[in-house]
């Protein structure tokens, strides 16, 4: 709140300051002396007096005018992107960025339209923060029915493997070091999105020689089958059990391994895991397809293909070339989109001779990408499957020719191994033929079909084309920049902010 200099020469000094707007209830005031290290002086606090100042309230909004004048300066004490004045009018806590404790700041709730004073705005039994950040469902629509069924319960001591200094205490597992992990095997009865609920407690190793306020916050990292699910803040008082809930990906029935890694730097803080529960959350199935509506909404919110609108793809339309198509000059086409768990996604390509899989790779953040080889003779049809088949989106791509006349003088960038179908035809061409010159070789196309060129090596290429019909000649050219890259060894080291 402020810093003050003490002047004993003037007798017993008094200091006055104004607090931020404080809600009703207890508040902690801390006074900390700042003394000269080499010449410390004792001081005595004679009294602390809190007083209210009465003043006029011209607009009758419950805030005295002199206070309102201060608040209108735009201060945001708790840093939640809502000014103190607006928070007072909203009824939220000026000193707490998350007034209802649901994991969303008051500012985020105002932006989303949820109630910053109600942890569960839609009253469906799942708090707003969990819906926005975990299940990715709508916090304003009641998608859950409030029922919770425990389908699997595992004592904390029943681990598959551990790392760190762990000790079994009855049915519980206690970590005595600062960090470590424990693995558990979950045998799931069917495929759906389950909740993993862990009951645990902090253990503060007490010391009489150096009393310190016990820490109440740490973090767990959750992995499922080796895939990172997320980092979860764990807050509880010393020796008081609390629950940590995480939504698992949609996993097929059978055994799966979860790893709970505890991250902590304080030497006197430990953790005790009492038990793990796998829970099934209830909800309606309005379309009667055997999948709860909230699960469909959850997986769909975490998945996507750029250029494909889910709304434009009704479920009863088969994946044919009549579906909306993406167009690409380049094959393989680099398609990408959103996926929280790319490791549980796949791309299935359909052709006349059957289906084949194309690898999906993780991009930056919650993104994925894949290289899709395209068919020269028609639309390439594929299906992007997310979270082990829980949600699918069709992909239809046409490999369109790169007409030099339409792109005369332009530069196109390719990767090593990419291909182009090159034309040199005027829009109104009727008959005639064209030639393509590349790397001092000339290719003729008397049937006016595109010439497929594969660029296997990095470099800069110039493509010249000429269309001829009788005495009519049209010439055009384009520059092809082919880029490539490789690393020496399998695991290149990268340092953030350091160029190499």
CSV table of C-alpha atoms in Angstrom, one decimal:
chain,number,residue,atom,x,y,z
A,1,UNK,CA,0.0,0.0,0.0
A,2,UNK,CA,2.9,2.4,0.6
A,3,UNK,CA,6.2,3.1,2.1
A,4,UNK,CA,6.8,5.7,4.9
A,5,UNK,CA,9.9,7.3,6.5
A,6,UNK,CA,9.9,7.5,10.3
A,7,UNK,CA,11.1,10.8,11.8
A,8,UNK,CA,11.4,10.5,15.6
A,9,UNK,CA,12.6,14.0,16.0
A,10,UNK,CA,9.0,15.2,15.6
A,11,UNK,CA,7.8,13.1,18.5
A,12,UNK,CA,5.4,10.2,18.0
A,13,UNK,CA,4.7,10.1,14.3
A,14,UNK,CA,1.4,9.2,12.7
A,15,UNK,CA,0.8,8.0,9.2
A,16,UNK,CA,-2.5,7.9,7.3
A,17,UNK,CA,-3.2,5.9,4.1
A,18,UNK,CA,-6.3,4.8,2.2
A,19,UNK,CA,-6.8,1.1,1.6
A,20,UNK,CA,-8.2,-0.3,-1.6
A,21,UNK,CA,-11.9,-1.1,-1.6
A,22,UNK,CA,-12.3,-3.9,0.9
A,23,UNK,CA,-15.1,-6.3,1.1
A,24,UNK,CA,-16.8,-7.2,4.4
A,25,UNK,CA,-14.9,-9.8,6.4
A,26,UNK,CA,-11.4,-10.3,7.8
A,27,UNK,CA,-8.3,-8.9,6.1
A,28,UNK,CA,-4.6,-9.3,6.9
A,29,UNK,CA,-2.4,-6.2,7.3
A,30,UNK,CA,1.3,-6.6,7.2
A,31,UNK,CA,3.8,-4.0,8.4
A,32,UNK,CA,7.4,-4.7,7.5
A,33,UNK,CA,10.3,-2.5,8.8
A,34,UNK,CA,13.0,-1.6,6.4
A,35,UNK,CA,16.1,-0.8,8.6
A,36,UNK,CA,19.7,0.0,7.9
A,37,UNK,CA,21.5,-3.3,7.9
A,38,UNK,CA,24.6,-1.9,9.7
A,39,UNK,CA,22.7,0.4,12.1
A,40,UNK,CA,19.3,-1.2,12.9
A,41,UNK,CA,17.0,0.7,15.2
A,42,UNK,CA,14.2,-0.7,17.3
A,43,UNK,CA,10.7,0.6,16.7
A,44,UNK,CA,7.3,0.2,18.4
A,45,UNK,CA,3.9,0.1,16.9
A,46,UNK,CA,1.7,1.9,19.4
A,47,UNK,CA,-1.7,1.4,17.6
A,48,UNK,CA,-3.4,0.7,14.3
A,49,UNK,CA,-6.8,2.4,13.8
A,50,UNK,CA,-9.1,1.7,10.9
A,51,UNK,CA,-11.7,4.4,10.3
A,52,UNK,CA,-14.5,5.0,7.9
A,53,UNK,CA,-15.0,8.4,6.3
A,54,UNK,CA,-18.6,9.5,5.8
A,55,UNK,CA,-19.3,11.5,2.6
A,56,UNK,CA,-22.0,12.3,0.1
A,57,UNK,CA,-23.3,9.8,-2.5
A,58,UNK,CA,-24.9,12.0,-5.1
A,59,UNK,CA,-25.8,9.3,-7.6
A,60,UNK,CA,-27.0,6.9,-4.9
A,61,UNK,CA,-25.0,3.9,-6.2
A,62,UNK,CA,-23.7,3.0,-2.7
A,63,UNK,CA,-20.2,4.5,-3.3
A,64,UNK,CA,-19.4,7.8,-1.6
A,65,UNK,CA,-18.4,10.5,-4.1
A,66,UNK,CA,-14.9,10.9,-2.9
A,67,UNK,CA,-14.3,7.2,-3.1
A,68,UNK,CA,-15.8,7.1,-6.6
A,69,UNK,CA,-13.5,9.8,-7.7
A,70,UNK,CA,-10.5,7.7,-6.7
A,71,UNK,CA,-11.9,4.6,-8.2
A,72,UNK,CA,-12.6,6.3,-11.5
A,73,UNK,CA,-8.9,6.7,-12.0
A,74,UNK,CA,-9.0,3.2,-13.5
A,75,UNK,CA,-7.2,1.1,-10.9
A,76,UNK,CA,-7.4,-2.7,-11.1
A,77,UNK,CA,-6.1,-4.0,-7.8
A,78,UNK,CA,-6.4,-7.7,-8.5
A,79,UNK,CA,-5.4,-7.5,-12.1
A,80,UNK,CA,-8.4,-9.3,-13.5
A,81,UNK,CA,-9.0,-6.8,-16.4
A,82,UNK,CA,-12.0,-5.2,-14.6
A,83,UNK,CA,-11.5,-1.8,-12.9
A,84,UNK,CA,-12.1,-1.6,-9.2
A,85,UNK,CA,-15.1,0.6,-9.8
A,86,UNK,CA,-16.7,-1.8,-12.2
A,87,UNK,CA,-16.1,-4.7,-9.8
A,88,UNK,CA,-17.8,-2.9,-7.0
A,89,UNK,CA,-20.8,-2.3,-9.2
A,90,UNK,CA,-20.8,-5.9,-10.3
A,91,UNK,CA,-20.4,-7.1,-6.7
A,92,UNK,CA,-17.2,-9.0,-7.3
A,93,UNK,CA,-14.2,-8.9,-5.1
A,94,UNK,CA,-11.7,-6.1,-5.8
A,95,UNK,CA,-9.0,-8.1,-4.0
A,96,UNK,CA,-9.6,-11.4,-5.7
A,97,UNK,CA,-9.2,-12.0,-9.5
A,98,UNK,CA,-11.5,-15.0,-9.3
A,99,UNK,CA,-14.3,-14.1,-7.0
A,100,UNK,CA,-16.2,-17.4,-7.3
A,101,UNK,CA,-13.1,-19.6,-7.3
A,102,UNK,CA,-14.0,-21.5,-10.5
A,103,UNK,CA,-10.7,-21.1,-12.2
A,104,UNK,CA,-11.8,-18.2,-14.5
A,105,UNK,CA,-10.9,-14.7,-13.7
A,106,UNK,CA,-13.7,-12.2,-13.3
A,107,UNK,CA,-12.6,-10.5,-16.5
A,108,UNK,CA,-12.7,-13.8,-18.4
A,109,UNK,CA,-16.2,-14.5,-17.0
A,110,UNK,CA,-17.5,-11.1,-18.1
A,111,UNK,CA,-16.1,-11.7,-21.6
A,112,UNK,CA,-17.6,-15.2,-21.8
A,113,UNK,CA,-20.9,-14.0,-20.4
A,114,UNK,CA,-20.8,-16.4,-17.4
A,115,UNK,CA,-21.6,-15.3,-13.8
A,116,UNK,CA,-18.4,-14.2,-11.9
A,117,UNK,CA,-20.3,-14.7,-8.7
A,118,UNK,CA,-21.5,-18.3,-9.5
A,119,UNK,CA,-18.9,-21.0,-10.0
A,120,UNK,CA,-21.4,-23.1,-12.1
A,121,UNK,CA,-23.3,-20.6,-14.2
A,122,UNK,CA,-25.4,-23.2,-16.0
A,123,UNK,CA,-26.0,-25.3,-12.8
A,124,UNK,CA,-25.0,-28.6,-14.4
A,125,UNK,CA,-22.7,-29.7,-11.7
A,126,UNK,CA,-19.4,-28.8,-13.5
A,127,UNK,CA,-17.9,-25.5,-12.7
A,128,UNK,CA,-17.3,-22.8,-15.4
A,129,UNK,CA,-13.5,-23.1,-15.3
A,130,UNK,CA,-13.6,-26.8,-15.8
A,131,UNK,CA,-16.0,-26.5,-18.7
A,132,UNK,CA,-13.9,-23.8,-20.5
A,133,UNK,CA,-10.4,-25.2,-19.9
A,134,UNK,CA,-11.0,-29.0,-19.5
A,135,UNK,CA,-14.1,-30.4,-21.0
A,136,UNK,CA,-14.4,-27.6,-23.6
A,137,UNK,CA,-18.1,-27.6,-23.2
A,138,UNK,CA,-20.4,-24.6,-23.0
A,139,UNK,CA,-20.6,-23.1,-19.5
A,140,UNK,CA,-23.8,-21.4,-20.4
A,141,UNK,CA,-25.6,-24.6,-21.5
A,142,UNK,CA,-26.5,-27.4,-19.1
A,143,UNK,CA,-24.9,-30.3,-20.9
A,144,UNK,CA,-24.3,-32.5,-17.8
A,145,UNK,CA,-27.1,-33.9,-15.6
A,146,UNK,CA,-25.2,-33.8,-12.3
A,147,UNK,CA,-24.7,-37.5,-11.9
A,148,UNK,CA,-21.3,-39.0,-11.2
A,149,UNK,CA,-20.7,-42.7,-11.3
A,150,UNK,CA,-17.4,-44.2,-10.0
A,151,UNK,CA,-16.4,-47.0,-12.4
A,152,UNK,CA,-12.9,-47.7,-11.0
A,153,UNK,CA,-11.2,-47.0,-7.7
A,154,UNK,CA,-7.5,-47.5,-7.1
A,155,UNK,CA,-5.7,-47.0,-3.7
A,156,UNK,CA,-2.8,-44.6,-3.9
A,157,UNK,CA,-0.4,-47.4,-3.0
A,158,UNK,CA,-1.3,-49.6,-5.9
A,159,UNK,CA,1.2,-48.2,-8.4
A,160,UNK,CA,2.6,-49.7,-11.5
A,161,UNK,CA,5.9,-47.9,-11.3
A,162,UNK,CA,7.4,-44.9,-9.5
A,163,UNK,CA,10.3,-42.5,-9.6
A,164,UNK,CA,11.5,-40.5,-6.6
A,165,UNK,CA,11.5,-41.2,-2.8
A,166,UNK,CA,8.1,-42.8,-2.2
A,167,UNK,CA,6.8,-44.7,0.8
A,168,UNK,CA,3.8,-46.9,1.2
A,169,UNK,CA,1.6,-46.0,4.2
A,170,UNK,CA,-1.3,-48.4,4.4
A,171,UNK,CA,-3.3,-47.9,1.3
A,172,UNK,CA,-1.7,-44.5,0.6
A,173,UNK,CA,1.5,-43.4,-1.2
A,174,UNK,CA,3.7,-40.7,0.3
A,175,UNK,CA,6.4,-38.8,-1.6
A,176,UNK,CA,9.1,-37.7,0.8
A,177,UNK,CA,11.3,-35.9,-1.8
A,178,UNK,CA,10.6,-32.7,-3.7
A,179,UNK,CA,9.5,-34.3,-6.9
A,180,UNK,CA,8.7,-37.6,-8.5
A,181,UNK,CA,6.1,-39.6,-10.4
A,182,UNK,CA,3.8,-42.5,-9.9
A,183,UNK,CA,2.1,-44.6,-12.6
A,184,UNK,CA,-1.3,-46.4,-12.4
A,185,UNK,CA,-3.0,-48.8,-14.7
A,186,UNK,CA,-6.6,-48.0,-15.5
A,187,UNK,CA,-8.8,-50.8,-17.0
A,188,UNK,CA,-11.6,-48.9,-18.7
A,189,UNK,CA,-14.9,-50.6,-19.3
A,190,UNK,CA,-15.8,-48.8,-22.6
A,191,UNK,CA,-14.7,-45.9,-24.8
A,192,UNK,CA,-15.8,-42.5,-23.6
A,193,UNK,CA,-14.4,-39.4,-21.8
A,194,UNK,CA,-13.9,-40.3,-18.2
A,195,UNK,CA,-12.8,-38.0,-15.3
A,196,UNK,CA,-9.8,-38.9,-13.2
A,197,UNK,CA,-10.3,-37.8,-9.7
A,198,UNK,CA,-7.3,-37.9,-7.3
A,199,UNK,CA,-7.6,-37.5,-3.6
A,200,UNK,CA,-4.4,-36.2,-2.0
A,201,UNK,CA,-3.0,-34.0,0.7
A,202,UNK,CA,0.1,-31.9,1.3
A,203,UNK,CA,2.5,-32.9,4.1
A,204,UNK,CA,4.6,-30.1,5.6
A,205,UNK,CA,7.7,-31.3,7.4
A,206,UNK,CA,7.8,-29.2,10.5
A,207,UNK,CA,10.9,-27.8,12.1
A,208,UNK,CA,11.2,-25.9,15.4
A,209,UNK,CA,14.4,-24.2,14.4
A,210,UNK,CA,13.0,-22.5,11.3
A,211,UNK,CA,9.2,-22.0,11.5
A,212,UNK,CA,7.9,-21.2,8.1
A,213,UNK,CA,4.3,-20.8,6.9
A,214,UNK,CA,3.3,-24.1,5.2
A,215,UNK,CA,3.0,-24.0,1.4
A,216,UNK,CA,-0.4,-24.8,0.1
A,217,UNK,CA,0.1,-24.9,-3.6
A,218,UNK,CA,2.0,-27.3,-5.9
A,219,UNK,CA,1.3,-28.9,-9.3
A,220,UNK,CA,0.8,-32.2,-11.0
A,221,UNK,CA,1.6,-33.2,-14.6
A,222,UNK,CA,-0.7,-35.8,-16.1
A,223,UNK,CA,0.3,-38.2,-18.9
A,224,UNK,CA,-1.9,-40.9,-20.4
A,225,UNK,CA,-0.2,-43.7,-22.4
A,226,UNK,CA,2.8,-41.4,-22.7
A,227,UNK,CA,0.8,-38.5,-24.0
A,228,UNK,CA,0.8,-35.2,-22.1
A,229,UNK,CA,-2.7,-34.3,-20.9
A,230,UNK,CA,-2.0,-31.1,-18.9
A,231,UNK,CA,-0.6,-29.4,-15.8
A,232,UNK,CA,-2.9,-29.1,-12.8
A,233,UNK,CA,-2.6,-26.8,-9.9
A,234,UNK,CA,-3.1,-28.6,-6.6
A,235,UNK,CA,-4.1,-26.4,-3.6
A,236,UNK,CA,-4.7,-27.7,-0.1
A,237,UNK,CA,-3.7,-27.0,3.5
A,238,UNK,CA,-1.3,-29.1,5.4
A,239,UNK,CA,-2.8,-32.5,6.1
A,240,UNK,CA,-6.2,-31.7,4.6
A,241,UNK,CA,-7.3,-33.9,1.7
A,242,UNK,CA,-8.4,-32.3,-1.5
A,243,UNK,CA,-9.6,-33.5,-4.9
A,244,UNK,CA,-7.9,-32.9,-8.2
A,245,UNK,CA,-10.1,-33.6,-11.2
A,246,UNK,CA,-8.9,-34.0,-14.8
A,247,UNK,CA,-10.8,-35.0,-18.0
A,248,UNK,CA,-9.1,-37.9,-19.8
A,249,UNK,CA,-9.0,-38.1,-23.6
A,250,UNK,CA,-11.6,-40.4,-25.2
A,251,UNK,CA,-9.8,-43.8,-24.7
A,252,UNK,CA,-10.8,-47.2,-26.0
A,253,UNK,CA,-11.8,-49.9,-23.6
A,254,UNK,CA,-9.0,-51.8,-21.9
A,255,UNK,CA,-5.8,-51.0,-20.0
A,256,UNK,CA,-4.2,-47.6,-20.1
A,257,UNK,CA,-1.3,-46.1,-18.1
A,258,UNK,CA,-1.6,-42.8,-16.3
A,259,UNK,CA,1.4,-41.0,-14.9
A,260,UNK,CA,1.1,-38.4,-12.2
A,261,UNK,CA,4.3,-36.3,-11.9
A,262,UNK,CA,4.5,-34.0,-8.9
A,263,UNK,CA,6.4,-30.7,-9.4
A,264,UNK,CA,7.7,-28.9,-6.3
A,265,UNK,CA,10.8,-27.1,-5.3
A,266,UNK,CA,10.3,-26.7,-1.5
A,267,UNK,CA,12.4,-29.1,0.6
A,268,UNK,CA,9.9,-29.3,3.4
A,269,UNK,CA,6.8,-30.0,1.3
A,270,UNK,CA,5.6,-33.5,0.5
A,271,UNK,CA,2.5,-35.1,-0.9
A,272,UNK,CA,0.3,-38.0,0.0
A,273,UNK,CA,-1.9,-39.8,-2.6
A,274,UNK,CA,-4.9,-41.4,-1.0
A,275,UNK,CA,-6.7,-42.8,-4.0
A,276,UNK,CA,-7.6,-42.4,-7.7
A,277,UNK,CA,-11.2,-42.7,-9.0
A,278,UNK,CA,-12.3,-43.0,-12.6
A,279,UNK,CA,-15.7,-41.3,-12.9
A,280,UNK,CA,-18.4,-41.3,-15.5
A,281,UNK,CA,-20.3,-38.0,-15.8
A,282,UNK,CA,-23.9,-38.3,-16.9
A,283,UNK,CA,-25.7,-36.2,-19.5
A,284,UNK,CA,-28.5,-36.4,-22.1
A,285,UNK,CA,-28.1,-38.1,-25.6
A,286,UNK,CA,-30.7,-36.1,-27.5
A,287,UNK,CA,-29.8,-37.4,-30.9
A,288,UNK,CA,-29.9,-41.0,-29.6
A,289,UNK,CA,-26.6,-42.1,-31.2
A,290,UNK,CA,-25.3,-43.7,-28.1
A,291,UNK,CA,-22.9,-40.9,-27.2
A,292,UNK,CA,-23.7,-38.3,-24.6
A,293,UNK,CA,-24.1,-34.8,-26.1
A,294,UNK,CA,-21.5,-33.3,-23.8
A,295,UNK,CA,-18.9,-35.8,-25.1
A,296,UNK,CA,-19.7,-35.0,-28.7
A,297,UNK,CA,-19.4,-31.3,-28.0
A,298,UNK,CA,-16.2,-31.8,-26.0
A,299,UNK,CA,-14.3,-33.7,-28.7
A,300,UNK,CA,-15.6,-31.5,-31.5
A,301,UNK,CA,-14.4,-28.4,-29.7
A,302,UNK,CA,-10.9,-29.9,-29.5
A,303,UNK,CA,-10.7,-30.9,-33.2
A,304,UNK,CA,-10.8,-29.3,-36.6
A,305,UNK,CA,-9.5,-29.2,-40.1
A,306,UNK,CA,-8.6,-25.8,-41.6
A,307,UNK,CA,-10.8,-25.0,-44.5
A,308,UNK,CA,-13.5,-27.5,-43.5
A,309,UNK,CA,-16.6,-26.1,-41.7
A,310,UNK,CA,-18.2,-28.6,-39.4
A,311,UNK,CA,-21.5,-26.9,-39.8
A,312,UNK,CA,-21.4,-27.4,-43.6
A,313,UNK,CA,-20.9,-31.1,-43.3
A,314,UNK,CA,-24.2,-32.8,-42.1
A,315,UNK,CA,-23.8,-36.3,-40.8
A,316,UNK,CA,-26.0,-37.9,-43.4
A,317,UNK,CA,-23.9,-36.8,-46.3
A,318,UNK,CA,-21.4,-39.5,-47.3
A,319,UNK,CA,-17.7,-38.5,-47.7
A,320,UNK,CA,-17.7,-38.1,-51.5
A,321,UNK,CA,-16.4,-35.4,-53.8
A,322,UNK,CA,-19.7,-33.6,-53.5
A,323,UNK,CA,-18.6,-32.4,-50.1
A,324,UNK,CA,-16.9,-29.0,-49.9
A,325,UNK,CA,-13.4,-29.3,-51.3
A,326,UNK,CA,-10.1,-27.7,-50.5
A,327,UNK,CA,-8.0,-26.8,-53.5
A,328,UNK,CA,-4.2,-27.3,-53.6
A,329,UNK,CA,-1.6,-26.6,-56.3
A,330,UNK,CA,0.9,-28.8,-54.4
A,331,UNK,CA,1.0,-32.5,-53.6
A,332,UNK,CA,1.4,-33.8,-51.0
A,333,UNK,CA,-1.0,-31.2,-49.6
A,334,UNK,CA,0.0,-30.1,-46.1
A,335,UNK,CA,-3.3,-30.1,-44.2
A,336,UNK,CA,-3.6,-29.0,-40.7
A,337,UNK,CA,-6.0,-28.1,-37.9
A,338,UNK,CA,-6.8,-28.2,-34.2
A,339,UNK,CA,-6.3,-31.2,-32.0
A,340,UNK,CA,-5.7,-31.3,-28.3
A,341,UNK,CA,-4.3,-34.8,-28.6
A,342,UNK,CA,-2.7,-35.3,-32.1
A,343,UNK,CA,-1.2,-38.5,-30.8
A,344,UNK,CA,-4.7,-40.0,-30.7
A,345,UNK,CA,-5.6,-38.7,-34.2
A,346,UNK,CA,-5.3,-40.4,-37.6
A,347,UNK,CA,-5.9,-39.7,-41.3
A,348,UNK,CA,-7.4,-42.4,-43.4
A,349,UNK,CA,-7.2,-41.9,-47.2
A,350,UNK,CA,-9.8,-43.6,-49.4
A,351,UNK,CA,-9.0,-44.7,-53.0
A,352,UNK,CA,-10.3,-47.2,-55.5
A,353,UNK,CA,-8.0,-49.9,-54.3
A,354,UNK,CA,-8.9,-49.5,-50.6
A,355,UNK,CA,-7.8,-47.3,-47.7
A,356,UNK,CA,-4.4,-46.3,-46.3
A,357,UNK,CA,-3.2,-44.4,-43.3
A,358,UNK,CA,-1.2,-41.1,-43.4
A,359,UNK,CA,0.8,-40.1,-40.4
A,360,UNK,CA,-0.5,-37.1,-38.3
A,361,UNK,CA,2.2,-35.1,-36.5
A,362,UNK,CA,1.9,-32.6,-33.6
A,363,UNK,CA,2.2,-28.9,-34.5
A,364,UNK,CA,2.8,-26.0,-32.3
A,365,UNK,CA,0.3,-25.8,-29.4
A,366,UNK,CA,-2.9,-27.7,-29.9
A,367,UNK,CA,-2.3,-28.1,-33.6
A,368,UNK,CA,-1.7,-31.0,-36.0
A,369,UNK,CA,-0.5,-31.4,-39.6
A,370,UNK,CA,-0.3,-34.2,-42.2
A,371,UNK,CA,1.0,-34.6,-45.7
A,372,UNK,CA,-1.7,-35.9,-47.9
A,373,UNK,CA,-0.7,-37.3,-51.3
A,374,UNK,CA,-3.2,-36.2,-54.0
A,375,UNK,CA,-4.8,-38.0,-56.8
A,376,UNK,CA,-4.1,-36.6,-60.3
A,377,UNK,CA,-7.4,-37.9,-61.7
A,378,UNK,CA,-10.0,-36.8,-59.2
A,379,UNK,CA,-10.8,-35.6,-55.8
A,380,UNK,CA,-8.7,-37.1,-52.9
A,381,UNK,CA,-11.0,-38.2,-50.1
A,382,UNK,CA,-9.8,-38.7,-46.6
A,383,UNK,CA,-11.2,-38.8,-43.0
A,384,UNK,CA,-9.5,-37.1,-40.1
A,385,UNK,CA,-10.3,-39.1,-36.9
A,386,UNK,CA,-9.7,-37.5,-33.5
A,387,UNK,CA,-9.4,-39.0,-30.0
A,388,UNK,CA,-9.3,-42.7,-31.1
A,389,UNK,CA,-12.3,-42.3,-33.5
A,390,UNK,CA,-14.6,-40.4,-31.1
A,391,UNK,CA,-15.0,-37.6,-33.7
A,392,UNK,CA,-14.4,-37.6,-37.4
A,393,UNK,CA,-14.2,-34.9,-40.1
A,394,UNK,CA,-14.1,-35.6,-43.9
A,395,UNK,CA,-11.4,-34.0,-46.1
A,396,UNK,CA,-11.8,-33.6,-49.8
A,397,UNK,CA,-9.0,-32.0,-51.8
A,398,UNK,CA,-8.7,-31.3,-55.5
A,399,UNK,CA,-5.2,-31.1,-57.0
A,400,UNK,CA,-5.6,-28.2,-59.3
A,401,UNK,CA,-3.1,-27.4,-62.1
A,402,UNK,CA,-0.6,-24.5,-61.7
A,403,UNK,CA,-1.2,-22.4,-64.8
A,404,UNK,CA,1.8,-20.3,-65.7
A,405,UNK,CA,-0.3,-17.8,-67.6
A,406,UNK,CA,-2.3,-17.1,-64.5
A,407,UNK,CA,0.8,-16.8,-62.3
A,408,UNK,CA,3.2,-15.2,-64.8
A,409,UNK,CA,6.2,-13.6,-62.9
A,410,UNK,CA,5.2,-15.0,-59.5
A,411,UNK,CA,7.2,-17.1,-57.1
A,412,UNK,CA,5.8,-20.2,-55.4
A,413,UNK,CA,7.6,-21.9,-52.5
A,414,UNK,CA,7.7,-25.7,-52.2
A,415,UNK,CA,9.3,-28.3,-49.9
A,416,UNK,CA,11.7,-30.9,-51.1
A,417,UNK,CA,9.6,-33.8,-52.6
A,418,UNK,CA,6.6,-31.6,-53.5
A,419,UNK,CA,5.0,-31.8,-56.9
A,420,UNK,CA,3.2,-29.4,-59.2
A,421,UNK,CA,0.9,-30.1,-62.2
A,422,UNK,CA,2.0,-27.4,-64.6
A,423,UNK,CA,-0.1,-25.9,-67.5
A,424,UNK,CA,0.4,-23.0,-69.9
A,425,UNK,CA,-3.0,-22.4,-71.3
A,426,UNK,CA,-5.0,-19.2,-71.9
A,427,UNK,CA,-8.4,-19.2,-70.3
A,428,UNK,CA,-10.2,-19.3,-73.7
A,429,UNK,CA,-7.8,-21.7,-75.4
A,430,UNK,CA,-9.4,-24.0,-78.0
A,431,UNK,CA,-6.9,-26.4,-79.5
A,432,UNK,CA,-3.2,-25.7,-79.7
A,433,UNK,CA,-0.5,-27.1,-77.5
A,434,UNK,CA,2.0,-25.9,-74.9
A,435,UNK,CA,5.6,-26.6,-74.0
A,436,UNK,CA,7.3,-26.4,-70.6
A,437,UNK,CA,11.0,-25.7,-70.1
A,438,UNK,CA,12.6,-26.8,-66.9
A,439,UNK,CA,16.3,-27.5,-66.1
A,440,UNK,CA,17.2,-27.0,-69.8
A,441,UNK,CA,14.8,-29.7,-70.8
A,442,UNK,CA,11.6,-29.1,-72.8
A,443,UNK,CA,8.4,-31.0,-72.3
A,444,UNK,CA,5.6,-31.0,-74.8
A,445,UNK,CA,2.0,-31.6,-74.1
A,446,UNK,CA,0.1,-32.0,-77.4
A,447,UNK,CA,-3.0,-33.3,-75.5
A,448,UNK,CA,-3.0,-30.2,-73.3
A,449,UNK,CA,-2.8,-32.3,-70.1
A,450,UNK,CA,-0.9,-30.9,-67.1
A,451,UNK,CA,2.8,-31.9,-66.8
A,452,UNK,CA,3.5,-33.3,-63.3
A,453,UNK,CA,6.9,-32.2,-62.0
A,454,UNK,CA,8.5,-33.5,-58.8
A,455,UNK,CA,11.0,-31.2,-57.1
A,456,UNK,CA,13.3,-33.5,-55.1
A,457,UNK,CA,16.2,-31.1,-54.4
A,458,UNK,CA,16.3,-27.7,-52.7
A,459,UNK,CA,17.1,-24.8,-54.9
A,460,UNK,CA,15.6,-22.1,-57.2
A,461,UNK,CA,14.1,-23.1,-60.4
A,462,UNK,CA,12.7,-21.1,-63.3
A,463,UNK,CA,9.8,-22.6,-65.3
A,464,UNK,CA,9.1,-21.2,-68.8
A,465,UNK,CA,6.0,-22.1,-70.7
A,466,UNK,CA,4.8,-21.3,-74.2
A,467,UNK,CA,1.4,-21.9,-75.7
A,468,UNK,CA,1.1,-22.0,-79.4
A,469,UNK,CA,-1.8,-22.3,-81.8
A,470,UNK,CA,-1.0,-21.5,-85.4
A,471,UNK,CA,0.7,-18.1,-85.4
A,472,UNK,CA,-0.7,-17.2,-81.9
A,473,UNK,CA,1.9,-17.6,-79.1
A,474,UNK,CA,1.6,-16.8,-75.4
A,475,UNK,CA,4.7,-17.1,-73.1
A,476,UNK,CA,4.8,-17.1,-69.3
A,477,UNK,CA,7.2,-18.1,-66.5
A,478,UNK,CA,7.3,-18.6,-62.8
A,479,UNK,CA,10.0,-19.1,-60.1
A,480,UNK,CA,10.0,-22.1,-57.9
A,481,UNK,CA,11.7,-21.8,-54.5
A,482,UNK,CA,12.3,-25.3,-53.1
A,483,UNK,CA,13.3,-25.4,-49.5
A,484,UNK,CA,14.7,-28.2,-47.4
A,485,UNK,CA,16.4,-28.8,-44.1
A,486,UNK,CA,18.0,-31.5,-42.1
A,487,UNK,CA,19.7,-32.0,-38.7
A,488,UNK,CA,22.8,-33.9,-37.9
A,489,UNK,CA,21.9,-36.6,-35.5
A,490,UNK,CA,18.5,-37.7,-34.2
A,491,UNK,CA,18.1,-35.2,-31.3
A,492,UNK,CA,19.2,-31.6,-32.1
A,493,UNK,CA,19.5,-29.4,-29.1
A,494,UNK,CA,17.6,-26.1,-29.1
A,495,UNK,CA,17.9,-23.3,-26.6
A,496,UNK,CA,15.1,-20.8,-26.3
A,497,UNK,CA,16.1,-17.4,-27.7
A,498,UNK,CA,19.4,-18.7,-29.1
A,499,UNK,CA,20.0,-18.8,-32.9
A,500,UNK,CA,22.0,-21.7,-34.2
